[in-house]
Coordinates of N, CA and C in Angstrom, one line a residue:
M1 N 8.2 4.8 -17.1 CA 9.1 3.7 -17.3 C 8.4 2.4 -17.1
S2 N 8.8 1.4 -17.9 CA 8.2 0.1 -17.9 C 9.2 -0.8 -17.1
Y3 N 8.6 -1.5 -16.1 CA 9.4 -2.4 -15.2 C 9.1 -3.8 -15.6
T4 N 10.0 -4.7 -15.2 CA 9.9 -6.1 -15.5 C 9.9 -7.0 -14.2
A5 N 9.4 -8.2 -14.4 CA 9.4 -9.1 -13.2 C 10.8 -9.4 -12.7
A6 N 11.8 -9.4 -13.6 CA 13.2 -9.6 -13.2 C 13.6 -8.5 -12.2
Q7 N 13.2 -7.2 -12.5 CA 13.6 -6.1 -11.7 C 12.9 -6.3 -10.3
L8 N 11.7 -6.7 -10.3 CA 11.0 -6.8 -9.1 C 11.6 -7.9 -8.2
T9 N 12.0 -9.0 -8.9 CA 12.7 -10.1 -8.2 C 14.0 -9.6 -7.5
A10 N 14.8 -8.8 -8.3 CA 16.1 -8.3 -7.8 C 15.8 -7.4 -6.6
L11 N 14.8 -6.5 -6.7 CA 14.5 -5.6 -5.6 C 14.1 -6.3 -4.4
R12 N 13.3 -7.4 -4.5 CA 12.8 -8.1 -3.4 C 14.0 -8.9 -2.7
A13 N 14.9 -9.4 -3.6 CA 16.1 -10.1 -3.0 C 17.0 -9.2 -2.2
A14 N 17.2 -8.0 -2.7 CA 18.0 -7.0 -2.0 C 17.3 -6.6 -0.7
A15 N 16.0 -6.4 -0.7 CA 15.3 -6.0 0.5 C 15.4 -7.2 1.5
A16 N 15.3 -8.4 1.1 CA 15.3 -9.6 2.0 C 16.7 -9.7 2.6
S17 N 17.7 -9.3 1.9 CA 19.1 -9.4 2.5 C 19.5 -8.2 3.2
G18 N 18.7 -7.1 3.1 CA 19.0 -5.9 3.8 C 20.0 -5.0 3.2
V19 N 20.3 -5.2 1.9 CA 21.2 -4.3 1.1 C 20.4 -3.3 0.3
T20 N 21.1 -2.2 -0.1 CA 20.4 -1.2 -0.8 C 21.0 -1.1 -2.2
R21 N 21.9 -2.0 -2.6 CA 22.4 -2.0 -4.0 C 21.8 -3.1 -4.7
V22 N 21.2 -2.8 -5.9 CA 20.5 -3.8 -6.7 C 21.0 -3.8 -8.1
T23 N 21.3 -5.0 -8.6 CA 21.8 -5.1 -10.0 C 20.9 -6.0 -10.8
Y24 N 20.4 -5.5 -11.9 CA 19.6 -6.3 -12.9 C 19.8 -5.7 -14.3
D25 N 19.8 -6.6 -15.2 CA 20.0 -6.3 -16.6 C 21.3 -5.5 -16.9
G26 N 22.3 -5.8 -16.1 CA 23.6 -5.2 -16.3 C 23.7 -3.8 -15.7
Q27 N 22.7 -3.3 -15.0 CA 22.7 -2.0 -14.4 C 22.7 -2.1 -12.9
T28 N 23.4 -1.3 -12.2 CA 23.4 -1.3 -10.7 C 22.8 0.0 -10.2
V29 N 21.9 -0.1 -9.3 CA 21.3 1.1 -8.7 C 21.5 1.0 -7.2
E30 N 21.9 2.1 -6.5 CA 22.0 2.1 -5.1 C 21.0 3.0 -4.5
Y31 N 20.2 2.5 -3.6 CA 19.1 3.3 -3.0 C 19.7 3.9 -1.7
R32 N 19.1 5.0 -1.3 CA 19.6 5.7 -0.1 C 19.3 5.0 1.2
S33 N 18.2 4.2 1.2 CA 17.8 3.5 2.4 C 17.0 2.3 2.0
V34 N 16.8 1.4 3.0 CA 15.9 0.3 2.8 C 14.5 0.8 2.6
D35 N 14.1 1.9 3.2 CA 12.8 2.4 3.1 C 12.5 2.9 1.6
E36 N 13.5 3.5 1.0 CA 13.4 3.9 -0.4 C 13.3 2.7 -1.3
L37 N 14.1 1.6 -1.0 CA 14.0 0.4 -1.7 C 12.6 -0.2 -1.6
L38 N 12.0 -0.2 -0.4 CA 10.7 -0.8 -0.3 C 9.6 0.1 -1.0
K39 N 9.8 1.4 -1.1 CA 8.9 2.2 -1.9 C 9.0 1.9 -3.4
M40 N 10.2 1.6 -3.8 CA 10.4 1.2 -5.2 C 9.7 -0.1 -5.5
I41 N 9.8 -1.1 -4.6 CA 9.2 -2.4 -4.7 C 7.7 -2.2 -4.9
R42 N 7.1 -1.3 -4.0 CA 5.6 -1.1 -4.1 C 5.3 -0.4 -5.5
L43 N 6.1 0.5 -6.0 CA 5.9 1.1 -7.2 C 5.9 0.1 -8.4
V44 N 6.9 -0.8 -8.4 CA 7.0 -1.8 -9.4 C 5.8 -2.8 -9.4
E45 N 5.5 -3.2 -8.1 CA 4.4 -4.1 -8.0 C 3.1 -3.5 -8.5
A46 N 2.9 -2.2 -8.2 CA 1.7 -1.5 -8.7 C 1.6 -1.5 -10.2
Q47 N 2.8 -1.3 -10.8 CA 2.8 -1.3 -12.3 C 2.6 -2.6 -12.9
L48 N 3.1 -3.7 -12.3 CA 3.0 -5.0 -12.9 C 1.7 -5.7 -12.6
T49 N 1.0 -5.3 -11.5 CA -0.3 -5.9 -11.2 C -1.4 -5.4 -12.1
P50 N -2.1 -6.3 -12.8 CA -3.1 -5.8 -13.7 C -4.2 -5.1 -12.9
R51 N -4.7 -4.1 -13.5 CA -5.8 -3.3 -12.9 C -7.1 -4.1 -13.1
R52 N -7.9 -4.1 -12.1 CA -9.2 -4.7 -12.2 C -10.2 -3.8 -12.8
V53 N -11.0 -4.4 -13.7 CA -12.1 -3.6 -14.3 C -13.3 -3.6 -13.4
T54 N -13.8 -2.5 -13.1 CA -14.9 -2.4 -12.2 C -16.2 -2.0 -12.9
H55 N -16.2 -2.0 -14.2 CA -17.3 -1.6 -15.0 C -18.4 -2.7 -14.8
V56 N -19.6 -2.2 -14.6 CA -20.8 -3.1 -14.4 C -21.8 -2.8 -15.5
N57 N -22.2 -3.9 -16.2 CA -23.2 -3.7 -17.2 C -24.6 -3.7 -16.5
P58 N -25.4 -2.7 -16.8 CA -26.7 -2.6 -16.2 C -27.6 -3.7 -16.8
T59 N -28.5 -4.2 -16.0 CA -29.5 -5.1 -16.5 C -30.9 -4.4 -16.4
F60 N -31.7 -4.7 -17.3 CA -33.0 -4.1 -17.3 C -34.1 -5.3 -17.3
Q61 N -35.2 -5.0 -16.6 CA -36.2 -6.0 -16.6 C -37.5 -5.3 -17.2
R62 N -38.2 -6.1 -17.9 CA -39.5 -5.5 -18.5 C -40.5 -5.3 -17.3
S63 N -41.1 -4.2 -17.4 CA -42.1 -3.9 -16.3 C -43.3 -4.8 -16.5
T64 N -43.9 -5.2 -15.4 CA -45.1 -6.0 -15.4 C -46.3 -5.1 -15.4
Y65 N -46.2 -3.8 -15.2 CA -47.3 -2.9 -15.2 C -47.8 -2.7 -16.6
R66 N -49.2 -2.6 -16.7 CA -49.8 -2.3 -18.0 C -50.7 -1.1 -17.9

């Protein structure tokens, strides 16, 4: 599933106020606990955060040995 920044904002607002019911884009979701809501926040954050590329291009130097 693809998440949006608006969903993340709604989740964070709910967590900040201590409620477990979140409404965004005309849909309401009720989480069983604040802990479950926090897990959802982490999941959405992970999906929205761009992954860092760790590929390193090797460099070569010409040998000075003859």
